[in-house]
Coordinates of C-alpha atoms in Angstrom, one line a residue:
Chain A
X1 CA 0.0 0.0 0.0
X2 CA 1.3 3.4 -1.1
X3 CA 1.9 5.7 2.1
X4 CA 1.7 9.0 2.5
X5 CA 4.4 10.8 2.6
X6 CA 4.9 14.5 3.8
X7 CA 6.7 17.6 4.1
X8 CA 7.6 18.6 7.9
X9 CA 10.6 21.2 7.3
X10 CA 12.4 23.2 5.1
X11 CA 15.8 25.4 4.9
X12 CA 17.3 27.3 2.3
X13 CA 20.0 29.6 1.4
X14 CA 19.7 31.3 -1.9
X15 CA 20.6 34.7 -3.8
X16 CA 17.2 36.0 -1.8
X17 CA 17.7 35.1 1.5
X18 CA 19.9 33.2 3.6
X19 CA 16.8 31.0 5.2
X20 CA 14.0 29.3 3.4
X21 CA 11.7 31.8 4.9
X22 CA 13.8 34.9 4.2
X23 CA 13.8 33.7 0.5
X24 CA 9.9 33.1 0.3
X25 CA 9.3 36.6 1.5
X26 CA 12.0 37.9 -1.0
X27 CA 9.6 36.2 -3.4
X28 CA 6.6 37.5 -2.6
X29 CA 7.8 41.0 -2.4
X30 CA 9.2 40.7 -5.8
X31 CA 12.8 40.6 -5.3
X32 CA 15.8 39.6 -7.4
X33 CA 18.6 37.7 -6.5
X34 CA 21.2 38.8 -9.6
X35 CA 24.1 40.9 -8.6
X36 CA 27.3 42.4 -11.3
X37 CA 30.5 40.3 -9.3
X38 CA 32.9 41.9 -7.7
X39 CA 35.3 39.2 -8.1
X40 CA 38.7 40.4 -9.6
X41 CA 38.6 37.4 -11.9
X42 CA 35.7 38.6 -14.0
X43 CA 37.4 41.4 -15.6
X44 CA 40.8 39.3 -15.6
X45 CA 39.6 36.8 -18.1
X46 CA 37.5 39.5 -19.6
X47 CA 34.3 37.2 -19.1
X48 CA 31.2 38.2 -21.5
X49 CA 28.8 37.8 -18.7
X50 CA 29.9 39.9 -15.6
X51 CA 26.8 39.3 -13.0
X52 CA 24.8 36.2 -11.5
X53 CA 22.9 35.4 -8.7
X54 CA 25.2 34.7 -5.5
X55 CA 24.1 33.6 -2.4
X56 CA 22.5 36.3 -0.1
X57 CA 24.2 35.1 2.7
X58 CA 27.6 34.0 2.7
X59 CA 28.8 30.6 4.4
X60 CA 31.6 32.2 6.2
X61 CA 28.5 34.2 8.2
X62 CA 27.2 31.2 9.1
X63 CA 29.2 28.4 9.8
X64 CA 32.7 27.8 11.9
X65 CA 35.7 28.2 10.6
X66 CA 37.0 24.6 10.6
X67 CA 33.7 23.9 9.1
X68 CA 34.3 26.1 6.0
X69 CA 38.0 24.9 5.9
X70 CA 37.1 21.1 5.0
X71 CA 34.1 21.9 2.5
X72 CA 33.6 22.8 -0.8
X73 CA 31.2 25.8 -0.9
X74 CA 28.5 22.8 -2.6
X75 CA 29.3 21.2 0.6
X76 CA 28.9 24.8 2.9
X77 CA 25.6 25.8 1.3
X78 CA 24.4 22.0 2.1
X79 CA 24.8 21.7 6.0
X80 CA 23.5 25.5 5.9
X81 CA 20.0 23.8 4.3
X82 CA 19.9 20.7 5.8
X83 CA 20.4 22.4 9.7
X84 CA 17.3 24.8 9.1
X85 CA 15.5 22.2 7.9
X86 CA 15.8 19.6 10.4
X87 CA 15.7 22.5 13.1
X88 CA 12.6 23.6 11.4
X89 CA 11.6 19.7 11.5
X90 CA 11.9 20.1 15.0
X91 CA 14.7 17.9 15.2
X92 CA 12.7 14.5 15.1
X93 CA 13.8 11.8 17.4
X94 CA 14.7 8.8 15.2
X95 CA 17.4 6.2 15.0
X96 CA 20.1 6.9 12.8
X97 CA 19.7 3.6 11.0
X98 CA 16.0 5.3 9.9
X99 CA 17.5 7.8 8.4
X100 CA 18.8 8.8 5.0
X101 CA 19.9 11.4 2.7
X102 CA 18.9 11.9 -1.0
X103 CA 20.9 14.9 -1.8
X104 CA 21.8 16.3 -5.1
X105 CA 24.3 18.4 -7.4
X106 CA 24.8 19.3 -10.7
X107 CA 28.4 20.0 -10.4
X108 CA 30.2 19.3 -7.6
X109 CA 33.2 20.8 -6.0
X110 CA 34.5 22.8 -8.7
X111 CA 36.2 25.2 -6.5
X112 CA 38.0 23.0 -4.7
X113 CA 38.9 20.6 -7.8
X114 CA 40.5 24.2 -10.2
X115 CA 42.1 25.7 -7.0
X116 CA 43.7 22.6 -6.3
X117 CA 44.6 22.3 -9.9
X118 CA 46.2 26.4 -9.6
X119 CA 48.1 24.8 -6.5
X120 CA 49.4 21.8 -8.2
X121 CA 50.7 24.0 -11.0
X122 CA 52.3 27.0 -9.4
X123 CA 53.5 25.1 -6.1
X124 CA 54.0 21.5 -6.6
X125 CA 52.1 18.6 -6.0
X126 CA 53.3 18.8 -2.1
X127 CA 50.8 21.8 -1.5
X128 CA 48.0 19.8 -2.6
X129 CA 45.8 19.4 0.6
X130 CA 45.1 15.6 1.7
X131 CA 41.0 16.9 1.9
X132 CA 41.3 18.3 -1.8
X133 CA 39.3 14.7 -3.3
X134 CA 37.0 14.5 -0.5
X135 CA 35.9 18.2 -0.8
X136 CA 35.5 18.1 -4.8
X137 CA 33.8 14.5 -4.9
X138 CA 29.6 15.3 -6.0
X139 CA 28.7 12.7 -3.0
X140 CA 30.5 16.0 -0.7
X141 CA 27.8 17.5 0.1
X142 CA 25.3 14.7 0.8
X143 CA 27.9 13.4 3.0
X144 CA 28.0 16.5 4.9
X145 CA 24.5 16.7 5.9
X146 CA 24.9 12.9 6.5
X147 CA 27.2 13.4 8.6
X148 CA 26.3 16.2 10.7
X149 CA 22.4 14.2 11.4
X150 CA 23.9 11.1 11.9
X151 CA 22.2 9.7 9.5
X152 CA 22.8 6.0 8.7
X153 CA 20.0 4.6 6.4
X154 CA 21.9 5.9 3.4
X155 CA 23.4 8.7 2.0
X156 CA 22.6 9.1 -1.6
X157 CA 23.4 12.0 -4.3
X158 CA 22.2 12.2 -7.7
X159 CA 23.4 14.0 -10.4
X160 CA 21.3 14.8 -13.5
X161 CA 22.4 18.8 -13.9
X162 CA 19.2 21.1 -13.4
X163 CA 17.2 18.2 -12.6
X164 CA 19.3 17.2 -10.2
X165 CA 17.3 18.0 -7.2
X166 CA 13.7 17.3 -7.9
X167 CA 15.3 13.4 -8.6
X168 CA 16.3 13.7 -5.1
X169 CA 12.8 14.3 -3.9
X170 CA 11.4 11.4 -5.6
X171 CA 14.3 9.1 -4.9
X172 CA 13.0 10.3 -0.9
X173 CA 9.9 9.1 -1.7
X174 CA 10.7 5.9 -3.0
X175 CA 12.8 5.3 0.1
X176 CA 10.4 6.3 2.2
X177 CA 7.7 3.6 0.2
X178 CA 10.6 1.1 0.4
X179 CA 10.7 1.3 4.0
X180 CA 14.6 1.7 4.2
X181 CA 13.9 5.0 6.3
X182 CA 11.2 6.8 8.8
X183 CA 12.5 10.0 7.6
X184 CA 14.6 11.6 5.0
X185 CA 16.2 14.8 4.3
X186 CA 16.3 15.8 0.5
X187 CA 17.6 18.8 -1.5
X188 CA 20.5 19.8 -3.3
X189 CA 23.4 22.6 -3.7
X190 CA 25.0 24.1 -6.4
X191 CA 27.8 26.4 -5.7
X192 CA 29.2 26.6 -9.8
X193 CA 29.7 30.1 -10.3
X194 CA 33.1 29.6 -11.5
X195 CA 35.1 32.1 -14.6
X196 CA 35.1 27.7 -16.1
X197 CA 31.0 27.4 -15.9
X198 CA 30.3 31.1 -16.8
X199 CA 33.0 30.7 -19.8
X200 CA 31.6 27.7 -20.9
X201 CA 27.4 28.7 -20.4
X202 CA 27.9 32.3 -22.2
X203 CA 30.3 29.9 -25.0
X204 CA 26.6 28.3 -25.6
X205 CA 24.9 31.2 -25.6
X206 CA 22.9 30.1 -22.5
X207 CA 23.5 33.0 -19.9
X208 CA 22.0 36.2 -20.3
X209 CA 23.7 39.3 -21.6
X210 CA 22.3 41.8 -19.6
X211 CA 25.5 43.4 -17.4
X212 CA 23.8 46.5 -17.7
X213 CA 21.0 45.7 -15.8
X214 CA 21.2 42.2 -13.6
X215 CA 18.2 42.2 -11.9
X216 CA 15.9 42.6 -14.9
X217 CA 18.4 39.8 -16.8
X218 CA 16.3 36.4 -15.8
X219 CA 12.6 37.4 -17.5
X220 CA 11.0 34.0 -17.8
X221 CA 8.3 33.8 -20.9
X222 CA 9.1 37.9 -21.9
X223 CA 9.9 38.4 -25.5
X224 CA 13.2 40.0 -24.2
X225 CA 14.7 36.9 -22.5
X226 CA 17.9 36.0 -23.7
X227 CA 19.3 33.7 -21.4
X228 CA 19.8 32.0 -17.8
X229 CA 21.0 33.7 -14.8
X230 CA 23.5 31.0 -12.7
X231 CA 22.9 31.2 -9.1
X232 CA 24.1 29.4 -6.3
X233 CA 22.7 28.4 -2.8
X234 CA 20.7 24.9 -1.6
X235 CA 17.4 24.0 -0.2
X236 CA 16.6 20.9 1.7
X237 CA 12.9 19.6 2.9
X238 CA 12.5 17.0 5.7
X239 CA 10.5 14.8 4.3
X240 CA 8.9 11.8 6.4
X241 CA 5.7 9.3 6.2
X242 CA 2.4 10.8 7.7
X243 CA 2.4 8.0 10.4
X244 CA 5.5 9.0 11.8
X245 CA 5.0 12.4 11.7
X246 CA 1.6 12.6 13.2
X247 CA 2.8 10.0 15.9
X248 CA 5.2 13.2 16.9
X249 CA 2.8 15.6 16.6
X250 CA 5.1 17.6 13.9
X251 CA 3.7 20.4 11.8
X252 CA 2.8 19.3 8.3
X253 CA 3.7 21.4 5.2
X254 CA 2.2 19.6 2.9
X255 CA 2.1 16.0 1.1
X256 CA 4.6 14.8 -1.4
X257 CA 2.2 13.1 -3.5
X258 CA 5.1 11.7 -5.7
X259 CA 6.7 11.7 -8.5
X260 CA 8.5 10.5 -11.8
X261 CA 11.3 10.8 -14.1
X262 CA 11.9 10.4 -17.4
X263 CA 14.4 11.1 -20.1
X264 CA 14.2 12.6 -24.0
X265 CA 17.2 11.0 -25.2
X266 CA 16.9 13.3 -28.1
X267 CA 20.0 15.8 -27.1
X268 CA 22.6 16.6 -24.8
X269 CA 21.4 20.4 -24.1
X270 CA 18.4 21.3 -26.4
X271 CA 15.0 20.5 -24.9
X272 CA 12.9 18.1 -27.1
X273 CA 10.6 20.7 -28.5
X274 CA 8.0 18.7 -28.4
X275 CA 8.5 18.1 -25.0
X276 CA 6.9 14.7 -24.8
X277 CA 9.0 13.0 -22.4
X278 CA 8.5 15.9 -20.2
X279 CA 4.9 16.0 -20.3
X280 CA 5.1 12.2 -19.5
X281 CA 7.1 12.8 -16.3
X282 CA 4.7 15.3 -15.6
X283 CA 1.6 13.3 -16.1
X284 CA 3.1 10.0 -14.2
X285 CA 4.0 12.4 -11.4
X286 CA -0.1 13.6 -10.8
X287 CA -1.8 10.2 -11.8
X288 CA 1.1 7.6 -10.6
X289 CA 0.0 9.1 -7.0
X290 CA -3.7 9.2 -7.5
X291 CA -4.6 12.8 -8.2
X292 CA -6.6 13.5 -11.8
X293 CA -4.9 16.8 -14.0
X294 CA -8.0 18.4 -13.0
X295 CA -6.5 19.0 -9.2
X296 CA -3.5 20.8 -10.1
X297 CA -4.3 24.3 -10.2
X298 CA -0.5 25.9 -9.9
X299 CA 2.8 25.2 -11.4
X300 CA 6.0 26.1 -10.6
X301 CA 8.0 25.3 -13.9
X302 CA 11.3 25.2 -14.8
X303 CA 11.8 28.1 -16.8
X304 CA 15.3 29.2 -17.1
X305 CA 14.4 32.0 -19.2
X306 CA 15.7 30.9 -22.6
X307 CA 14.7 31.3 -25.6
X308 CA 14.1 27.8 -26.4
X309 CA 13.6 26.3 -23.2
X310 CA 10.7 28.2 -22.1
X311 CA 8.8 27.3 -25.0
X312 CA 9.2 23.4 -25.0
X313 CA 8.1 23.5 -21.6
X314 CA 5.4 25.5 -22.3
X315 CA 4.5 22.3 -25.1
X316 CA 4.5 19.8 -22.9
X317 CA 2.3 21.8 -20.6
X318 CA -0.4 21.9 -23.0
X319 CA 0.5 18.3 -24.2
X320 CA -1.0 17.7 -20.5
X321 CA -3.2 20.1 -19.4
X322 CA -5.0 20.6 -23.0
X323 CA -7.4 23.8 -22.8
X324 CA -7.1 23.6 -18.3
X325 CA -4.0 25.0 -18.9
X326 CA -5.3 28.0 -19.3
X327 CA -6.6 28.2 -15.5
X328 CA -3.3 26.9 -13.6
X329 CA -1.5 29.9 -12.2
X330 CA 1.9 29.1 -13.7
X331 CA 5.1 31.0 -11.7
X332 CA 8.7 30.9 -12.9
X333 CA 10.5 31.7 -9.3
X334 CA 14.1 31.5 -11.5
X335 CA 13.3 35.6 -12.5
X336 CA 14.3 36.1 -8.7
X337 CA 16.5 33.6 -7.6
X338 CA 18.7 32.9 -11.0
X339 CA 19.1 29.0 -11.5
X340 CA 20.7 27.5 -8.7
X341 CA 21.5 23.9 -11.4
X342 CA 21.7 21.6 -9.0
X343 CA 19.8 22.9 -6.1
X344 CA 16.9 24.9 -8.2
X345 CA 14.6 21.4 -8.1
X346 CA 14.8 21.8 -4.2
X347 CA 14.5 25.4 -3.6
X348 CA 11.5 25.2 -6.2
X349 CA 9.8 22.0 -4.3
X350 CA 10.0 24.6 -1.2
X351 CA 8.2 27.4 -2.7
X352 CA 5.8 25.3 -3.9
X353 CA 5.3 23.6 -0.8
X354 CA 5.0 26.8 0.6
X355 CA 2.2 27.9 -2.2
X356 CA 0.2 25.1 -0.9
X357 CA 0.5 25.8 2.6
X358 CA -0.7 29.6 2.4
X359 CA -2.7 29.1 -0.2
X360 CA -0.4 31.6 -2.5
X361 CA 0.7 31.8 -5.6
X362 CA 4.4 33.6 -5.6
X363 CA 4.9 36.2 -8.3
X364 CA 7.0 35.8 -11.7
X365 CA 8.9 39.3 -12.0
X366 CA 9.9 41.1 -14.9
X367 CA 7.2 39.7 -17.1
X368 CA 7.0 43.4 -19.5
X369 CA 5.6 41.3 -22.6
X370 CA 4.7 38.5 -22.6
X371 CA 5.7 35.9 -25.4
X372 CA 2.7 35.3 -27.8
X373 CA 3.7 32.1 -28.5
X374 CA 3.5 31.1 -24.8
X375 CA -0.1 31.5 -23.8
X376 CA 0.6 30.7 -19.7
X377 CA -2.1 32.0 -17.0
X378 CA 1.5 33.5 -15.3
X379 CA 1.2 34.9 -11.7
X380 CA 3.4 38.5 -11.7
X381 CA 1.7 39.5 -8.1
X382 CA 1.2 37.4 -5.1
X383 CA -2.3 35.0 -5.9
X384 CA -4.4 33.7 -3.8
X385 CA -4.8 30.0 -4.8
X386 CA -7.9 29.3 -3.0
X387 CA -9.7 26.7 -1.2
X388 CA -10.8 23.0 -1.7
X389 CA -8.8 20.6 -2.9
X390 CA -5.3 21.6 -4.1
X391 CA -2.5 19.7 -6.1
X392 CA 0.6 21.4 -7.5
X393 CA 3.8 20.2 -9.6
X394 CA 7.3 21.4 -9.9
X395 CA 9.5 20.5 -13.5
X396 CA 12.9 20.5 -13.3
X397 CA 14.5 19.8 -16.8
X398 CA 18.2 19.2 -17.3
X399 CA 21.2 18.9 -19.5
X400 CA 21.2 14.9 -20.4
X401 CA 17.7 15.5 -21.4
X402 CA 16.3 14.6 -17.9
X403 CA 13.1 15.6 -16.7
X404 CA 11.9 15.4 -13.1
X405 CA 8.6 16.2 -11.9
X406 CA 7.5 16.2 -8.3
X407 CA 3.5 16.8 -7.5
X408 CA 2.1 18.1 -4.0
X409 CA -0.7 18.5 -2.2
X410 CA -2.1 20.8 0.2
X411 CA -3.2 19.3 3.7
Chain B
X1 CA 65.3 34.1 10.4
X2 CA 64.6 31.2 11.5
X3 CA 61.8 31.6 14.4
X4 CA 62.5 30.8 18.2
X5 CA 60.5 28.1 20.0
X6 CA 57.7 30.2 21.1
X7 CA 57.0 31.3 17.7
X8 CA 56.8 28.2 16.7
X9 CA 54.7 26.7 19.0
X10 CA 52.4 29.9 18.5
X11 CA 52.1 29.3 14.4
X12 CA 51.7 26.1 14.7
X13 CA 48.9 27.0 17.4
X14 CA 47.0 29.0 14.7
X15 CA 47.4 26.1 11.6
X16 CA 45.7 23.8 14.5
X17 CA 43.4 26.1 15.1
X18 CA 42.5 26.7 11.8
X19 CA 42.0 23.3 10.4
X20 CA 40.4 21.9 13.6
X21 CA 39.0 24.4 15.6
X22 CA 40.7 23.9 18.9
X23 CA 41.8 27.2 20.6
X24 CA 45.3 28.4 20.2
X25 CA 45.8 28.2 24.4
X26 CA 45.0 24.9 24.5
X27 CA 47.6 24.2 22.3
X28 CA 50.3 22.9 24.9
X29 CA 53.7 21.0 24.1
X30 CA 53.0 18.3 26.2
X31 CA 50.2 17.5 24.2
X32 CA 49.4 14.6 22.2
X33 CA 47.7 15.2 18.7
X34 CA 45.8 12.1 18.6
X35 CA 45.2 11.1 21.8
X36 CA 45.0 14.9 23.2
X37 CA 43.7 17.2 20.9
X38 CA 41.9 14.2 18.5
X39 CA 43.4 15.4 15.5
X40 CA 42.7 12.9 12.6
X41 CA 45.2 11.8 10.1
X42 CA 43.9 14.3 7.1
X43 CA 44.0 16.9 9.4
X44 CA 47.2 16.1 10.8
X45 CA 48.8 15.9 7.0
X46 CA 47.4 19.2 6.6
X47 CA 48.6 21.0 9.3
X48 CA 52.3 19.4 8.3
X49 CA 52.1 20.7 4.6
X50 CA 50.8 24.2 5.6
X51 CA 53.3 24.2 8.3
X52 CA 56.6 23.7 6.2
X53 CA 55.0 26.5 3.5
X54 CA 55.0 28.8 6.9
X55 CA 58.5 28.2 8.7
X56 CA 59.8 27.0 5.2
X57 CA 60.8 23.7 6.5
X58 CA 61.0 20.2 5.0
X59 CA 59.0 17.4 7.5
X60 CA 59.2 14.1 5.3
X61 CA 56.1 11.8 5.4
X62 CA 58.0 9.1 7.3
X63 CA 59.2 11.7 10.0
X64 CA 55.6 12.7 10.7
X65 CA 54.2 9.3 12.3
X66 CA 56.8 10.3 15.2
X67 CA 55.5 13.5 15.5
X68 CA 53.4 12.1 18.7
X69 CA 52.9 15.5 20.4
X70 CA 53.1 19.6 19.8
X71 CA 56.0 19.3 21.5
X72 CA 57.7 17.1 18.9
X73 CA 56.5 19.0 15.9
X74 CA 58.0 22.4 17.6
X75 CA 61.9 20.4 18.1
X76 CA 61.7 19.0 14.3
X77 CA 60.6 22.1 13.3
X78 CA 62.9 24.1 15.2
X79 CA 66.0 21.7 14.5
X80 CA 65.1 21.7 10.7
X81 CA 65.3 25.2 9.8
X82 CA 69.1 25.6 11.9

């Protein structure tokens, strides 16, 4: 028998706000995450794109000195999330050997692995710290939060770029059906904003060009988009089945009715613009858990503000939804917070737990003119989602052609 | 120049404290780094590469398993940079 499974925390730190709470206000009010960087090396390598969207809060305000020593930044941001969350939690009371970790990157410890890499060249392979592999290894920060909770039911990371971190909540759920844990903390961290990734994006004319103006750069759906905005940061949700949350008397955010997966095979960055696969994740994701299309009345979709990637999502909306689409309030939170890769699946999952559990849509900003060709019901000012029965999704699409799709429900 | 014994002990008070997190004052030379201040091998090779980039000393990986306490670290470093 399928059991429910529910949300019971959450923590965050993101371009908007250094908790999960902080960065859902910053969304409501509007706000935008994208800053020009200060960093010396942006106008050293003369880097086309000079802003993105860095963390509000900066690990070294938070955590202990030895702490940031041994960690990647990934690895920072992800003891950051996973404290609020389990704080937030209330710091259940299980045995360690009930549970696990799904965590999630897109990239890993790049920092640590091109420092190391600088050291290695200019000093000699003797400088090369003994924690350099197991700070830039992708299982980092997973391990971290593993670590620091003691949990012992399994620590696992995925790694599937942008959708990195919606996999990792429904690889928690499927734990959590298997039985291997009572309780499971999922998210994901990104910390890639590197002179390598921005080089590389802006080399496939994926970033934005907007250096003029950052906050305005990530415009999900406007005819003016012309690219991502990277951002960094992590999320985490405690996620754990209703039994054992009820039988503590924890406060519920809302159900993680499940989810599902699938893959276009079709190319190794372009969206399949027919977007079939994804509307088949998303589909699986709302009926494989026993809610009809009809419940979903909000979206929070991937939106990255491309050119092209806005639009196949859009597809495989209306692949799904057919003429409802047209009355689900649809939000892209990535104009605020820039795309935090491998942790935007997790901060996403929280704000649209967080829809659900106040009954509000957040806003989409700098929405100016809106694309013809994508027809979307888009919320640009805090909306009231109503009451009744209430079932939302969150798409996460990434390079590798994978699409994730997780599907909630409001308690 | 090389440094005297009490700068020694002092910066290599601060790369403890550093990697680890113990306080620099309870960084004695009768110490033991395992068994005393629960430094773990990683840690220890750490301290021991950053500390011959700072008092521009050699410590050779064989030397460093008899390295038992702050004390010892202090004398080799000390000795090696006469």
């Amino acid at each position: 028998m399928t059991k429910k499974i529910v949300i019971t925390g959450i923590g965050a730190t993101t371009p908007i706000g250094g908790t999960a709470r902080d960065s859902w206000k910053a969304l409501l009010a509007g706000e935008s995450g994208a800053r020009t960087l200060e960093q010396e090396w942006v106008g050293q390598y003369e880097l086309p794109v000079t802003f993105a969207a860095t963390a509000q809060v900066q690990p070294a305000d938070v955590l202990e000195r030895h702490e940031l020593k041994r960690l990647d930044p990934s690895s920072q941001f992800a003891l950051i999330a996973g404290r609020e969350a389990w704080a937030d939690a209330g710091a259940p009371e299980v045995a360690p050997e009930r549970l696990a970790i799904d965590w999630a990157t897109g990239i890993g410890g790049v920092w640590t692995l091109l420092d190391a890499w600088d050291t290695l060249r200019e000093r000699g392979p003797r400088r090369v710290l003994p924690m350099t592999v197991p700070m830039l290894m992708p299982n980092g920060p997973g391990a971290a939060v593993g670590m620091d909770l003691h949990a012992r039911a399994g620590i696992r990371t995925v790694v599937s770029a942008c959708a990195s971190s919606t996999e990792s909540l429904v690889n928690a759920w499927e734990h959590l059906q298997d039985g291997v844990a009572d309780v499971v903390i999922a998210g994901g961290s990104e910390a890639a904003i590197h002179p390598v990734t921005i080089a590389s994006f802006s080399s496939m004319q994926a970033l934005s060009r907007r250096n003029d103006d950052p906050a305005i750069a990530s415009r999900p759906y406007d005819v003016g988009r012309d690219g991502f905005v990277m951002g960094e940061g992590a999320a985490a949700l405690v996620l754990e089945t209703e039994e054992h949350a009820k039988a503590r008397g924890a406060r519920i955010y809302a159900e993680l009715l499940g989810g599902a997966i699938t893959s276009d095979a079709y190319h190794i960055t372009a969206p399949d613009p027919e977007g079939s696969a994804a509307a088949r994740a998303m589909k699986a994701a709302i009926e494989g858990a026993g809610a009809s299309l009809a419940d979903v009345r909000h979206v929070n979709a991937h939106a990255t503000s491309t050119p092209v990637g806005d639009i196949a999502e859009y597809n495989a909306l209306r692949r799904v939804f057919g003429d409802a689409l047209d009355d689900i309030a649809v939000t892209a939170t990535k104009a605020s917070t820039g795309h935090l890769l491998g942790g935007a699946g997790a901060i996403e999952s929280i704000f649209t737990v967080l829809a659900l559990h106040e009954r509000t849509a957040p806003p989409t900003i700098n929405l100016d003119d809106q694309d013809p060709e994508i027809p979307l019901d888009v919320v640009t000012s805090p909306r009231p989602l109503g009451d009744g029965d209430l079932v939302a999704i969150s798409n996460s699409f990434g390079f590798g052609g994978h699409n994730a799709v997780a599907a909630f429900r409001a308690v | 120049m090389a440094a005297t014994r009490e700068e020694v002990l002092g910066g290599l008070a601060e790369l403890i404290n550093d990697e680890t997190g113990i306080a620099t004052d309870t960084v004695e030379l009768d110490k033991s780094f395992t068994d005393d201040l629960d430094i773990d091998s990683i840690s220890m090779m750490t301290i021991v590469v950053n500390a011959e980039e700072k008092f521009d000393v050699k410590i050779p990986d064989e030397e460093v398993k008899n390295l038992k306490t702050v004390g010892d670290a202090v004398d080799f470093i000390v000795n090696a940079q006469a």
